[in-house]
Coordinates of N, CA, C and O and ligand atoms in Angstrom, one line a residue:
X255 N 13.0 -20.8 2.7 CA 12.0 -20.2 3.5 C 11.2 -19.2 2.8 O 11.7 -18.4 2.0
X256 N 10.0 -19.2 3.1 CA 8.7 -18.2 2.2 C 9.2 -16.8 3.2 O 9.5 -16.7 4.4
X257 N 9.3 -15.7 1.9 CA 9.5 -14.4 2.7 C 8.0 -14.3 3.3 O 7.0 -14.9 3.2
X258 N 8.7 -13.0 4.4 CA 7.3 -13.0 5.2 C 7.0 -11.5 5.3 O 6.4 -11.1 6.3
X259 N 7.4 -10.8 4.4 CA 6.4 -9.2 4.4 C 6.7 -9.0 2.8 O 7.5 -9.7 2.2
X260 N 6.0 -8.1 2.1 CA 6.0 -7.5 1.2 C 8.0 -7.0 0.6 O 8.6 -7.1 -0.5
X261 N 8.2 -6.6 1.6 CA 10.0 -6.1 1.8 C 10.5 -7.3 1.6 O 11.3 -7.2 0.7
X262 N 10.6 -8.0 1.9 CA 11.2 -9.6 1.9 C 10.7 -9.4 0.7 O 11.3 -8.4 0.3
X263 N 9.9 -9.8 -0.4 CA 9.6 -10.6 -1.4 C 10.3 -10.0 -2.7 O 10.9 -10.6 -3.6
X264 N 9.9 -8.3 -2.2 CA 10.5 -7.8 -3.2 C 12.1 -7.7 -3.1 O 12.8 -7.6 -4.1
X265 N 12.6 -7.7 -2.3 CA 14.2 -8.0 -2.1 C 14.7 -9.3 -2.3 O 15.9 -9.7 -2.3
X266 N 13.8 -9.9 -2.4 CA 14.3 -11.8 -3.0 C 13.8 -11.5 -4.6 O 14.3 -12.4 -5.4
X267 N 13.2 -10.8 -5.0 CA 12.9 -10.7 -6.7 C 14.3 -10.0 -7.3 O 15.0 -10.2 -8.3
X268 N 14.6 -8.9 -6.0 CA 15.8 -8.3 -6.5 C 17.0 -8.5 -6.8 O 17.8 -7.9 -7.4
X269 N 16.8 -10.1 -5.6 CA 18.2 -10.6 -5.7 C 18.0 -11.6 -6.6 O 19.1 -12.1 -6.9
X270 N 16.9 -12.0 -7.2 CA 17.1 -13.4 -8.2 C 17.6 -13.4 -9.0 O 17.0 -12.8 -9.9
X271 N 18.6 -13.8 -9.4 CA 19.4 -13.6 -11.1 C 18.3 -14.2 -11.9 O 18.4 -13.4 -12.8
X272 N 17.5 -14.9 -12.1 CA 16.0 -14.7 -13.0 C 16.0 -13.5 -13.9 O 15.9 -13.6 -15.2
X273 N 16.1 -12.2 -13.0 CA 15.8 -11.2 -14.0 C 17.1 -10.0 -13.9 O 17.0 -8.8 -14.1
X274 N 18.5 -10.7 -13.4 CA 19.0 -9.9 -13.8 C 19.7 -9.3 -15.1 O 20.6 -8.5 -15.1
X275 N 19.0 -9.9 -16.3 CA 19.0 -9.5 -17.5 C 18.5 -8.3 -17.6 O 19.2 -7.3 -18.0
X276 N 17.6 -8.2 -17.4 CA 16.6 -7.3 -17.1 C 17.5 -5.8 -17.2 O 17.8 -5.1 -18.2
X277 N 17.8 -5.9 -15.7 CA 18.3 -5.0 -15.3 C 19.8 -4.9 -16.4 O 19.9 -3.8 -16.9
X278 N 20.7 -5.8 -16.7 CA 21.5 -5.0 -17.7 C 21.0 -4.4 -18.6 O 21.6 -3.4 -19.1
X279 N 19.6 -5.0 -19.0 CA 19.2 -4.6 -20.4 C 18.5 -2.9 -20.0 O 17.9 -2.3 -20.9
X280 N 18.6 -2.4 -19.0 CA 18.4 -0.9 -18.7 C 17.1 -0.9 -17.8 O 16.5 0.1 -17.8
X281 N 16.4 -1.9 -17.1 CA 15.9 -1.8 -16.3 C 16.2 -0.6 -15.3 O 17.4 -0.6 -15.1
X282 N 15.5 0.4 -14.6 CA 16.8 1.0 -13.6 C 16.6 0.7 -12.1 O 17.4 1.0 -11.1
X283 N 15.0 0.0 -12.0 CA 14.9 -0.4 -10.7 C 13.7 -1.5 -10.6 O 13.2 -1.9 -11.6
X284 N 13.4 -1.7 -10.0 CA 12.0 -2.7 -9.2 C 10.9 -1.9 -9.2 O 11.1 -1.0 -8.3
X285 N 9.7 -1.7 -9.7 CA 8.6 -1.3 -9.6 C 7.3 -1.6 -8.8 O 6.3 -2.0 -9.3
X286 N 7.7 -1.4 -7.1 CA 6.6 -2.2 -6.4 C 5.2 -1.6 -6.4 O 4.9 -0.4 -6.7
X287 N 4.4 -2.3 -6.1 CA 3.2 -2.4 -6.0 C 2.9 -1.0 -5.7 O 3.9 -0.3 -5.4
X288 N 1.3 -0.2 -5.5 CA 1.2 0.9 -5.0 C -0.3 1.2 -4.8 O -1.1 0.5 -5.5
X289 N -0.6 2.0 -4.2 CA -1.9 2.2 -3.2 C -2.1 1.8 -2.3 O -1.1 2.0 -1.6
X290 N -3.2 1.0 -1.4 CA -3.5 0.7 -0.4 C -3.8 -0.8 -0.2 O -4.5 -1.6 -0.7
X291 N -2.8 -0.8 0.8 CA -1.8 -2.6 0.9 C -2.8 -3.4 1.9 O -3.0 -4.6 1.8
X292 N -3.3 -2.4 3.0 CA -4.3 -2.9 4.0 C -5.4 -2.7 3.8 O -5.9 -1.6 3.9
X293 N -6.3 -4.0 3.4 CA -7.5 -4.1 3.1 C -7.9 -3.6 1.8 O -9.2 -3.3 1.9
X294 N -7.5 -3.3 0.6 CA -7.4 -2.8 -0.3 C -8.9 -3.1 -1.0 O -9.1 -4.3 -1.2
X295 N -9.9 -2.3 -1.4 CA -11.3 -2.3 -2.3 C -11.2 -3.5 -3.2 O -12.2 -4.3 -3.3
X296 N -10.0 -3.7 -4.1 CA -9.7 -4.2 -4.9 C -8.4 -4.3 -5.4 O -7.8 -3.4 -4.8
X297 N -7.7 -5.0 -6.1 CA -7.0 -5.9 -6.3 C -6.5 -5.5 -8.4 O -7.2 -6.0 -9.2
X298 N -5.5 -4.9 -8.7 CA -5.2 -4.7 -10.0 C -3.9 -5.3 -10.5 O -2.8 -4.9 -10.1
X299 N -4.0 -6.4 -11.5 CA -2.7 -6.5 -12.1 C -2.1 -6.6 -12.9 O -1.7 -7.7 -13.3
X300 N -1.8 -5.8 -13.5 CA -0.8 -5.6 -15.2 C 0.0 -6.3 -15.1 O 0.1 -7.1 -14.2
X301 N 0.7 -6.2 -16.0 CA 1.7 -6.8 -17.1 C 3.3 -6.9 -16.3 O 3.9 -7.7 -15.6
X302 N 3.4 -5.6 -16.7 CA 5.4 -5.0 -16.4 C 5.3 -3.5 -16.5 O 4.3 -3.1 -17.0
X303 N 6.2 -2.8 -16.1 CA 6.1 -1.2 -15.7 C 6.9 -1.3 -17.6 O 7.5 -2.2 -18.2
X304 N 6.5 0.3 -17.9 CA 7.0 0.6 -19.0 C 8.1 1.4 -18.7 O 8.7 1.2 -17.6
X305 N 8.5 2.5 -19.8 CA 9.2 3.9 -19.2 C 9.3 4.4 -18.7 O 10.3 4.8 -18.1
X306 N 7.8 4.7 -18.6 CA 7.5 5.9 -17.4 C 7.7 5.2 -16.4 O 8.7 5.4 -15.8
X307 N 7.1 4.4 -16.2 CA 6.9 3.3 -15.2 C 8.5 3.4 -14.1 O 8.8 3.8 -13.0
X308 N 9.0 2.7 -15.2 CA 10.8 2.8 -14.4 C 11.0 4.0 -14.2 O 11.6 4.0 -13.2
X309 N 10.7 5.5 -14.6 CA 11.2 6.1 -14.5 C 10.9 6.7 -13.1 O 11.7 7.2 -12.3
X310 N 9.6 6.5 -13.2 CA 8.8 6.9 -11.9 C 8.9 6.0 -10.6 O 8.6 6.6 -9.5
X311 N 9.1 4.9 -10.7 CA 9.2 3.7 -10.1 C 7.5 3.3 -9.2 O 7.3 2.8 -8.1
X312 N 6.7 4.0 -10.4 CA 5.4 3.2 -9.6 C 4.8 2.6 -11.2 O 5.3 2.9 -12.3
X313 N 3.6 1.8 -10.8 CA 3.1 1.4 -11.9 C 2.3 2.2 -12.5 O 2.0 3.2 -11.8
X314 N 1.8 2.1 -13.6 CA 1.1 2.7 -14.4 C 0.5 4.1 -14.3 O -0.7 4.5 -14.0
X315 N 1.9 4.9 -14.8 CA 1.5 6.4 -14.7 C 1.9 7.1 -15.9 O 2.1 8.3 -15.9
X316 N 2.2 6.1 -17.2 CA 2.1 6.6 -18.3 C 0.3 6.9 -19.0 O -0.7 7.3 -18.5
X317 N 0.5 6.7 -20.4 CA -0.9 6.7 -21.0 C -1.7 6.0 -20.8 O -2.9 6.4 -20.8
X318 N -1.3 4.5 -20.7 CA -2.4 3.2 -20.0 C -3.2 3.6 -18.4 O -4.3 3.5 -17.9
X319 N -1.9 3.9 -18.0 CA -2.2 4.3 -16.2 C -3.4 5.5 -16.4 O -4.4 5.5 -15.6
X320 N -3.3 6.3 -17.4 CA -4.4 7.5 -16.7 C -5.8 7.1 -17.4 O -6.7 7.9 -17.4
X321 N -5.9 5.7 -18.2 CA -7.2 5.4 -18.6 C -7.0 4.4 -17.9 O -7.1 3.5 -18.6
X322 N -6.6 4.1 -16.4 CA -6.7 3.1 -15.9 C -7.2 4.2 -14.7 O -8.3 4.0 -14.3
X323 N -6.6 5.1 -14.3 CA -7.0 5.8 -13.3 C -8.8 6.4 -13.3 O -9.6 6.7 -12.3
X324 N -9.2 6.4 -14.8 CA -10.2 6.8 -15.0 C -11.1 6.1 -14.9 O -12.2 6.4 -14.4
X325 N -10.6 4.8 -15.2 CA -11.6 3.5 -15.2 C -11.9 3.2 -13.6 O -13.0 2.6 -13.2
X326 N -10.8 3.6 -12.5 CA -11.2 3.2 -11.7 C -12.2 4.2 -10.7 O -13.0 3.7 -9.9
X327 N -12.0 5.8 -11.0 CA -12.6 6.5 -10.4 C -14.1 6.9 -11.3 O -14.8 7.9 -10.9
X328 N -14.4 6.0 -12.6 CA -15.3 6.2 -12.7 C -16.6 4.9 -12.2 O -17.7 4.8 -12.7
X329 N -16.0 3.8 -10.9 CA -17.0 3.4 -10.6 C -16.6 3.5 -9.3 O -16.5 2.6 -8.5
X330 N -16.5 5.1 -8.9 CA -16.4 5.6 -7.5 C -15.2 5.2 -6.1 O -15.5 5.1 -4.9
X331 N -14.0 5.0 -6.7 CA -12.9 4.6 -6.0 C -11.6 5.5 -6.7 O -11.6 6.1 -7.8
X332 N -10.7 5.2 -5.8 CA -9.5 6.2 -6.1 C -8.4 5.4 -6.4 O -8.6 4.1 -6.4
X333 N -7.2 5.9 -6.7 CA -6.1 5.0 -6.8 C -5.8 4.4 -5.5 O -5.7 3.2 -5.3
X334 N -5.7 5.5 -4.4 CA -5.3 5.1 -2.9 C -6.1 4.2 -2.6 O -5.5 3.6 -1.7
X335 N -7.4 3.7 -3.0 CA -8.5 2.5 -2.4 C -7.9 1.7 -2.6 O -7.9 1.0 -1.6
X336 N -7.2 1.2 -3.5 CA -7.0 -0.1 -4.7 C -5.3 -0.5 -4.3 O -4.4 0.2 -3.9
X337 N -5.4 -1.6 -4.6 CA -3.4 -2.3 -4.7 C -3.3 -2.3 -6.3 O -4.2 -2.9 -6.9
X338 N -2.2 -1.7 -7.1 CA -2.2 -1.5 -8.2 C -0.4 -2.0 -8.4 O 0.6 -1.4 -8.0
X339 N -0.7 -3.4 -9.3 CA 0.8 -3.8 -9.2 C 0.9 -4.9 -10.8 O 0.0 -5.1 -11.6
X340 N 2.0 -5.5 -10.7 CA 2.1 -5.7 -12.0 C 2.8 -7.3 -12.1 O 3.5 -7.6 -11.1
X341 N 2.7 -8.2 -13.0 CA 3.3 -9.9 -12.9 C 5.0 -9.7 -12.6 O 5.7 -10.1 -11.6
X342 N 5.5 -8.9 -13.8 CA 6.7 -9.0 -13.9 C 7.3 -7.5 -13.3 O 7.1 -6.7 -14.2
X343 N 7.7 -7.0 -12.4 CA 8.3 -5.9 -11.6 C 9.7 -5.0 -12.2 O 10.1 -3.9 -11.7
X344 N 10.2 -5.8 -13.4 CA 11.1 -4.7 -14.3 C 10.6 -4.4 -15.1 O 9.5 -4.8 -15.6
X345 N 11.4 -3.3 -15.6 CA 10.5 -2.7 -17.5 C 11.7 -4.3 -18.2 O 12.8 -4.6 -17.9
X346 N 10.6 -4.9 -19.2 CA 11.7 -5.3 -20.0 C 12.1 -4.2 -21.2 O 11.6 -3.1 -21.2
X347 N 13.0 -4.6 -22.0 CA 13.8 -3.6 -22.7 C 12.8 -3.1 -24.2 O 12.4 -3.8 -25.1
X348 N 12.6 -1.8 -24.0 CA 11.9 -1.5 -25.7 C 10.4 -1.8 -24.9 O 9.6 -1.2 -25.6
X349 N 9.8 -2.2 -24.1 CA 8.7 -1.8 -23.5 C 8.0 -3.5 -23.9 O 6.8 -3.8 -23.8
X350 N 9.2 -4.3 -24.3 CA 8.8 -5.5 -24.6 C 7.8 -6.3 -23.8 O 7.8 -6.5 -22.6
X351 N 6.8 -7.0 -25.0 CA 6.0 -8.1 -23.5 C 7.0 -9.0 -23.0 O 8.0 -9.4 -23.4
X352 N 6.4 -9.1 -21.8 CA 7.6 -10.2 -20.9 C 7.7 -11.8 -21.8 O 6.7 -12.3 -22.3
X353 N 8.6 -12.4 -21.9 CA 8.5 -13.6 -21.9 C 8.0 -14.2 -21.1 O 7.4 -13.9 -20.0
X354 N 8.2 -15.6 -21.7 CA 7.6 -16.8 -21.0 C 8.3 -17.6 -19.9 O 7.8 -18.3 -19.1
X355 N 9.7 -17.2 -20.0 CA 10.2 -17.5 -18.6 C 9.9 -16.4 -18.0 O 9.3 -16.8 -17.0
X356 N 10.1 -15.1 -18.0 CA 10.1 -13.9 -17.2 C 8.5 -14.0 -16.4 O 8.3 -13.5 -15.3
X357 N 7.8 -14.7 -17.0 CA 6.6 -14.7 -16.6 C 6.7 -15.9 -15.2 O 6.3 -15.9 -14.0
X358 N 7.2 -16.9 -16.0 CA 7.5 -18.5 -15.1 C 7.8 -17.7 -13.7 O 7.1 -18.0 -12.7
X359 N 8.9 -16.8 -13.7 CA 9.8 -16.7 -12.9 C 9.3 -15.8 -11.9 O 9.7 -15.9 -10.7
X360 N 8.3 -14.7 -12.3 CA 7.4 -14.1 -12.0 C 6.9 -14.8 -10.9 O 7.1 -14.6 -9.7
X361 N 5.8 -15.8 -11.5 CA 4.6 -16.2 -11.2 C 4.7 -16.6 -9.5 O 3.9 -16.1 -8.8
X362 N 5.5 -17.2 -9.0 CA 5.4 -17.5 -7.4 C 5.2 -16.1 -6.7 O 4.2 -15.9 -5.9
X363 N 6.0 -15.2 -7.0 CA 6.3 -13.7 -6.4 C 4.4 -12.9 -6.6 O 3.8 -12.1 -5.8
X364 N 4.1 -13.2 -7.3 CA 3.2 -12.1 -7.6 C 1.9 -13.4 -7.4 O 1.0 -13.2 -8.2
X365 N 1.8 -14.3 -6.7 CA 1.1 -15.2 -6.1 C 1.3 -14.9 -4.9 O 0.2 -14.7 -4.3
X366 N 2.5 -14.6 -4.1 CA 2.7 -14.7 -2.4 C 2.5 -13.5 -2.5 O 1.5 -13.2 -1.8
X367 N 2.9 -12.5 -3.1 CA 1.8 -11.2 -3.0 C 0.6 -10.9 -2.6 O 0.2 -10.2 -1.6
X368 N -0.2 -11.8 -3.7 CA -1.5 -11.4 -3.6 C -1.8 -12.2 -2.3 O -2.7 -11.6 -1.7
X369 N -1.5 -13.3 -1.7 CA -1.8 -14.0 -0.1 C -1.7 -12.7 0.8 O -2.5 -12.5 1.7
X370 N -0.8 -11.8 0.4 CA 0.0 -11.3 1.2 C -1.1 -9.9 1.9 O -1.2 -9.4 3.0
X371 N -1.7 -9.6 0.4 CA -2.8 -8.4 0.9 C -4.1 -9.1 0.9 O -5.0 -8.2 1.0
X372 N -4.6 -10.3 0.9 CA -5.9 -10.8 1.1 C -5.6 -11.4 2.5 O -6.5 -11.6 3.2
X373 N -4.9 -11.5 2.7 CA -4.2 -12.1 4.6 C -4.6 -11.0 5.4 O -5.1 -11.5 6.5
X374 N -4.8 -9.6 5.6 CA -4.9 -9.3 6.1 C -6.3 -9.0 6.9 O -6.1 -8.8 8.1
X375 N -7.1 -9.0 6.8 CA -8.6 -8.9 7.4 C -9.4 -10.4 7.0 O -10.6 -10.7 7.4
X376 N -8.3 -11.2 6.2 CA -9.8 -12.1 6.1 C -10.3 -11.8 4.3 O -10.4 -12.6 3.3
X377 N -10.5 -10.6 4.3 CA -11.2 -10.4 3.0 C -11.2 -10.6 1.9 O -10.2 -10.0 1.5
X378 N -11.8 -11.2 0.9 CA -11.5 -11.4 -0.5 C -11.7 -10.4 -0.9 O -12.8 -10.0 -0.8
X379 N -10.6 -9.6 -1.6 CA -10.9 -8.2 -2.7 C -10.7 -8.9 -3.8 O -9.8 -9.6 -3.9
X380 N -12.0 -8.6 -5.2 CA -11.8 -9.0 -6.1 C -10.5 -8.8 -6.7 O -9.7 -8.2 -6.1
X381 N -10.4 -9.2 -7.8 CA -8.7 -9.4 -8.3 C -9.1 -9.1 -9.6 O -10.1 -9.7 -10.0
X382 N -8.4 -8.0 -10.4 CA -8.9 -7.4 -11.6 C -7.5 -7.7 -12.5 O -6.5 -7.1 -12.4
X383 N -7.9 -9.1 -13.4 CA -6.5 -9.4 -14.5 C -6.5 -8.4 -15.2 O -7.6 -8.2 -15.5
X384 N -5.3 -7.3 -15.9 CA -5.5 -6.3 -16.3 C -4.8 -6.9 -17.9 O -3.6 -6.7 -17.9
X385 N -5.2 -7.4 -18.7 CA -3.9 -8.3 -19.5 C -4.0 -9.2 -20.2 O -5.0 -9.7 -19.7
X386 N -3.6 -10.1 -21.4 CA -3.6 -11.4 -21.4 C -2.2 -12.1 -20.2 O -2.3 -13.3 -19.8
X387 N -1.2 -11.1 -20.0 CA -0.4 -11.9 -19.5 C -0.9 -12.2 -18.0 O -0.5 -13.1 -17.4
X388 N -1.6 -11.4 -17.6 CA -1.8 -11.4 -16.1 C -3.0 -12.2 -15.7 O -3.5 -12.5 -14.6
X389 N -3.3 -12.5 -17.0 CA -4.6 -13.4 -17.0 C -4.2 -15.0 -17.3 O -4.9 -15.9 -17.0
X390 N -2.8 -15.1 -17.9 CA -2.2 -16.2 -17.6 C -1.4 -16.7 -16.7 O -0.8 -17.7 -17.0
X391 N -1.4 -16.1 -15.6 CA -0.5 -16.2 -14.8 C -1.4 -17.5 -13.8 O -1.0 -18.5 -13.3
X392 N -2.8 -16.6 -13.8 CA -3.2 -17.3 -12.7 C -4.9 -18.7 -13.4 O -5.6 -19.5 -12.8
X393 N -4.9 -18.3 -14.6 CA -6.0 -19.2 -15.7 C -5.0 -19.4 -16.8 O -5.3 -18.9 -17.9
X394 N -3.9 -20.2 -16.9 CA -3.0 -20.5 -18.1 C -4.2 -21.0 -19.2 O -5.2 -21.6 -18.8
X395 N -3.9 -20.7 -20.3 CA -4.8 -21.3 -21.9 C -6.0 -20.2 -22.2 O -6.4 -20.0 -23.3
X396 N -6.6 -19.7 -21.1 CA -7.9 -18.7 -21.1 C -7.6 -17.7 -22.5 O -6.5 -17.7 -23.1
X397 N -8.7 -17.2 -22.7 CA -8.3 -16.4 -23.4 C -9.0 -14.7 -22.9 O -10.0 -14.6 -22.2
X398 N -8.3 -13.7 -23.5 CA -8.4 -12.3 -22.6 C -9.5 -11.8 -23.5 O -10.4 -11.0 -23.1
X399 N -9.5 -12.3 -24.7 CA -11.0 -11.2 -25.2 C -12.5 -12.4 -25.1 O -13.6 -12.0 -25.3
X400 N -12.1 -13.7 -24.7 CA -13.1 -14.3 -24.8 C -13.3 -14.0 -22.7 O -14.5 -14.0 -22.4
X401 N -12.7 -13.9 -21.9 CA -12.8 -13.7 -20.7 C -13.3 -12.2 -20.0 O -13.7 -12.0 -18.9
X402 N -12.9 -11.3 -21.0 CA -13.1 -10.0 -20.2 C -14.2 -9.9 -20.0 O -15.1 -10.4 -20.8
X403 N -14.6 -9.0 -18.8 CA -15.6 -8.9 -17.7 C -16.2 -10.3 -17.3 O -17.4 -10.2 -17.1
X404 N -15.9 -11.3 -17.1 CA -16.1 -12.4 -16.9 C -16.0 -12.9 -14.7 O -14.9 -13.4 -14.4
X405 N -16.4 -12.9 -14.3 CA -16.3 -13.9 -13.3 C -15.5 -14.8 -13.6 O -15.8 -15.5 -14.5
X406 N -14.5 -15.0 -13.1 CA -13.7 -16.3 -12.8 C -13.1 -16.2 -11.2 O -12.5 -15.2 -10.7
X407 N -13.4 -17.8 -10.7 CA -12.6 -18.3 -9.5 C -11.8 -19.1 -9.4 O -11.8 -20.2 -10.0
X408 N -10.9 -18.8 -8.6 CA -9.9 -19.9 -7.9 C -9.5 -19.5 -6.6 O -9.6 -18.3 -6.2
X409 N -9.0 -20.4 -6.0 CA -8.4 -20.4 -4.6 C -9.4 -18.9 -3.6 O -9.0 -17.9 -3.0
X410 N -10.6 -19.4 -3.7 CA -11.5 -19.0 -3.0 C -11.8 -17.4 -3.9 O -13.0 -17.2 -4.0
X411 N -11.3 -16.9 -4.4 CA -10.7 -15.4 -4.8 C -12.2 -15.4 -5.6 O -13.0 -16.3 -5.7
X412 N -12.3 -14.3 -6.2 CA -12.5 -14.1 -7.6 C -12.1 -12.8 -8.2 O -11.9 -11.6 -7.8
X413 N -12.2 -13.6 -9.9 CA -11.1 -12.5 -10.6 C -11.8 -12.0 -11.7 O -12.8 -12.6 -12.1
X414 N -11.3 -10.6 -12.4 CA -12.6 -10.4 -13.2 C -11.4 -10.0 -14.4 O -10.7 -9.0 -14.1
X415 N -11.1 -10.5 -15.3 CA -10.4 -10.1 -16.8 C -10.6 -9.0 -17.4 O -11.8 -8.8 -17.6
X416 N -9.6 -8.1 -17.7 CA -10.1 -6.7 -18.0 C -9.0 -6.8 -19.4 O -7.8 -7.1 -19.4
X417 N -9.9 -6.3 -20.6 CA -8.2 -6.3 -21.6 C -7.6 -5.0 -21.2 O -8.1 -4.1 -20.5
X418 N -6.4 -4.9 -21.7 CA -5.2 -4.1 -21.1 C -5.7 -2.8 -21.5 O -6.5 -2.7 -22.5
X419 N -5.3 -1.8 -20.8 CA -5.5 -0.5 -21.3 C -5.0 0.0 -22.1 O -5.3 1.2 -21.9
X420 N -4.1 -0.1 -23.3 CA -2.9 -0.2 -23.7 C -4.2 -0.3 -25.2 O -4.4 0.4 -26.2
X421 N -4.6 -1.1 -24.8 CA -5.9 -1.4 -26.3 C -6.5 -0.4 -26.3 O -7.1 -0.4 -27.4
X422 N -6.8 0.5 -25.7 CA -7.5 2.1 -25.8 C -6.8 3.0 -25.9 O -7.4 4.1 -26.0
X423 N -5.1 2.9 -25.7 CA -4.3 3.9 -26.1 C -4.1 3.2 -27.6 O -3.3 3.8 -28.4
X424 N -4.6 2.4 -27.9 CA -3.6 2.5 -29.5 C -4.8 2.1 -30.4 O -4.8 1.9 -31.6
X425 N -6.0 2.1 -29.7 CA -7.8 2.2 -30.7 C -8.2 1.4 -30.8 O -9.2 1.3 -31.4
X426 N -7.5 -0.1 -30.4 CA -8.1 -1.4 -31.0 C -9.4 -1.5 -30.0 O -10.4 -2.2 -30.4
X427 N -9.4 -0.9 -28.9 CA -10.9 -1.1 -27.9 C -11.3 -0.4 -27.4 O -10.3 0.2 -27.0
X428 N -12.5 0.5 -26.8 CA -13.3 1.5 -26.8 C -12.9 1.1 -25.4 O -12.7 0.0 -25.0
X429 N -12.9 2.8 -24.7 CA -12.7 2.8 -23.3 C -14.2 2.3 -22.6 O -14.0 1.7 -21.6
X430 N -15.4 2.4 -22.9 CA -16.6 2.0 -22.6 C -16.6 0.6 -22.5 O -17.0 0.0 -21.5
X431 N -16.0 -0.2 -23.8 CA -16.0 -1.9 -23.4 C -14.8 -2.5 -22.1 O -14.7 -3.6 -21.6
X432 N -14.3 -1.5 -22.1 CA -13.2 -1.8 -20.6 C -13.7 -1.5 -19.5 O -13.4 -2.1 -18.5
X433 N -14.6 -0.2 -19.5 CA -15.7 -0.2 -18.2 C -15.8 -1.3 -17.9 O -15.4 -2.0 -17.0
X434 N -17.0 -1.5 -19.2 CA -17.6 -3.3 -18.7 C -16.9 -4.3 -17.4 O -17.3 -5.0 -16.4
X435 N -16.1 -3.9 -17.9 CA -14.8 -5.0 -16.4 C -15.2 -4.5 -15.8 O -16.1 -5.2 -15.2
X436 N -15.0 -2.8 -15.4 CA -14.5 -2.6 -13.9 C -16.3 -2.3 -13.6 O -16.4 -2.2 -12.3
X437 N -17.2 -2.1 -14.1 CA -18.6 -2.3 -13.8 C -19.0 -3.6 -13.1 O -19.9 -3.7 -12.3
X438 N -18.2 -4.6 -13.5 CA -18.5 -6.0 -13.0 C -18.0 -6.0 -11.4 O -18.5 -6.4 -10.3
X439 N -16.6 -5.3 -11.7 CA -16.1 -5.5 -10.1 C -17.1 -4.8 -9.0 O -17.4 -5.3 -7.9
X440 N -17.4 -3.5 -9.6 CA -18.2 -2.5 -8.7 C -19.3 -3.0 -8.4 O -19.9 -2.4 -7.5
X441 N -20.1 -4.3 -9.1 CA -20.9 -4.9 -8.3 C -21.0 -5.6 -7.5 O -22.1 -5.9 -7.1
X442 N -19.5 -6.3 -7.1 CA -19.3 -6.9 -6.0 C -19.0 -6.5 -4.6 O -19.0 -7.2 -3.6
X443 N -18.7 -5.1 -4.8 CA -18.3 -4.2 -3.7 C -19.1 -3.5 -2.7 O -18.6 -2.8 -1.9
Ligands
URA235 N1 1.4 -1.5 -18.3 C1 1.4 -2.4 -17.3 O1 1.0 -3.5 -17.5 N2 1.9 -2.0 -16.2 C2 2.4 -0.8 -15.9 O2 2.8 -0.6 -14.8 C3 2.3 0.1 -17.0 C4 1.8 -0.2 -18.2

């Protein structure tokens, strides 16, 4: 049976042995989604929580998160406007990218999610891939530097590819070409 609230889904992630590696490997908890679940502006989704991330148990409130927080209040929205959540919901170990099963195993959960806050009014909020991984989840083979700021649709939605913020904490990409994304979304709004 399909869970049928956000509590259900993530309590069926919690019980999957899928990722209870995870958790031996020092995961210390489930990192659910965070901001505004009803009717949400927009739609954000990373990777996997890091350190901080577990430590804090919300998503991105390390060094990525506050040039993500910037990116979003620099096209006039807040964190609270936005649903800000992530593919894979544990830290994997060492801050590793997820695998390719971790991702597999992911992918239904962080699919009935997103039904889950576009269900409520009707509304399509655009959907901001924050990632290559999160950009595979729902466009497998795409690629994240040839897609970012890009329009892309499926299942009525549309999604706009943003590379990770993670590329502006370590210099490979100018916080200005990551606007670009979220400039795109702000014109749908
Ligand atoms: N990177 C992500 O993809 N998600 C987080 O929550 C933090 C960093």
């Amino acid at each position: 049976m399909l869970p049928q609230t956000l509590e259900d889904l993530y309590k069926k992630y919690e019980d999957d042995p899928s990722f209870f590696h995870l958790k031996r490997s020092g995961a210390t908890r489930l990192v659910p989604g965070t901001g505004k679940f009803y009717d949400p502006d927009f739609i954000i989704i990373g990777e996997a929580p890091g350190a901080d991330e577990d430590r804090a148990g919300v998503p991105f409130v390390g060094k990525a998160g506050e040039i993500l927080t910037k990116l979003i209040q620099d096209i006039g929205y807040t964190r609270d406007d936005v649903w800000i959540t992530n593919v894979v919901k544990y830290r994997p170990p060492g801050n590793r990218t997820p695998t390719k099963l971790e991702i597999i195993h992911s992918t239904p959960y962080i699919k009935q999610e997103l039904t889950f806050l576009q269900d409520v009014d009707g509304q399509l909020a655009p959907v901001i891939l924050l990632g290559r991984i999160a950009l595979s989840v729902f466009f497998p083979g795409e690629s994240i530097r040839a897609q970012h700021a890009s329009y892309m649709h499926r299942y009525g939605k549309t999604f706009v590819p943003c590379l990770h913020p993670s590329n502006v904490v370590r210099g490979l990409h100018s916080y200005e070409y990551l606007e670009t994304a979220f400039e795109k979304v702000r014109k749908l709004l």
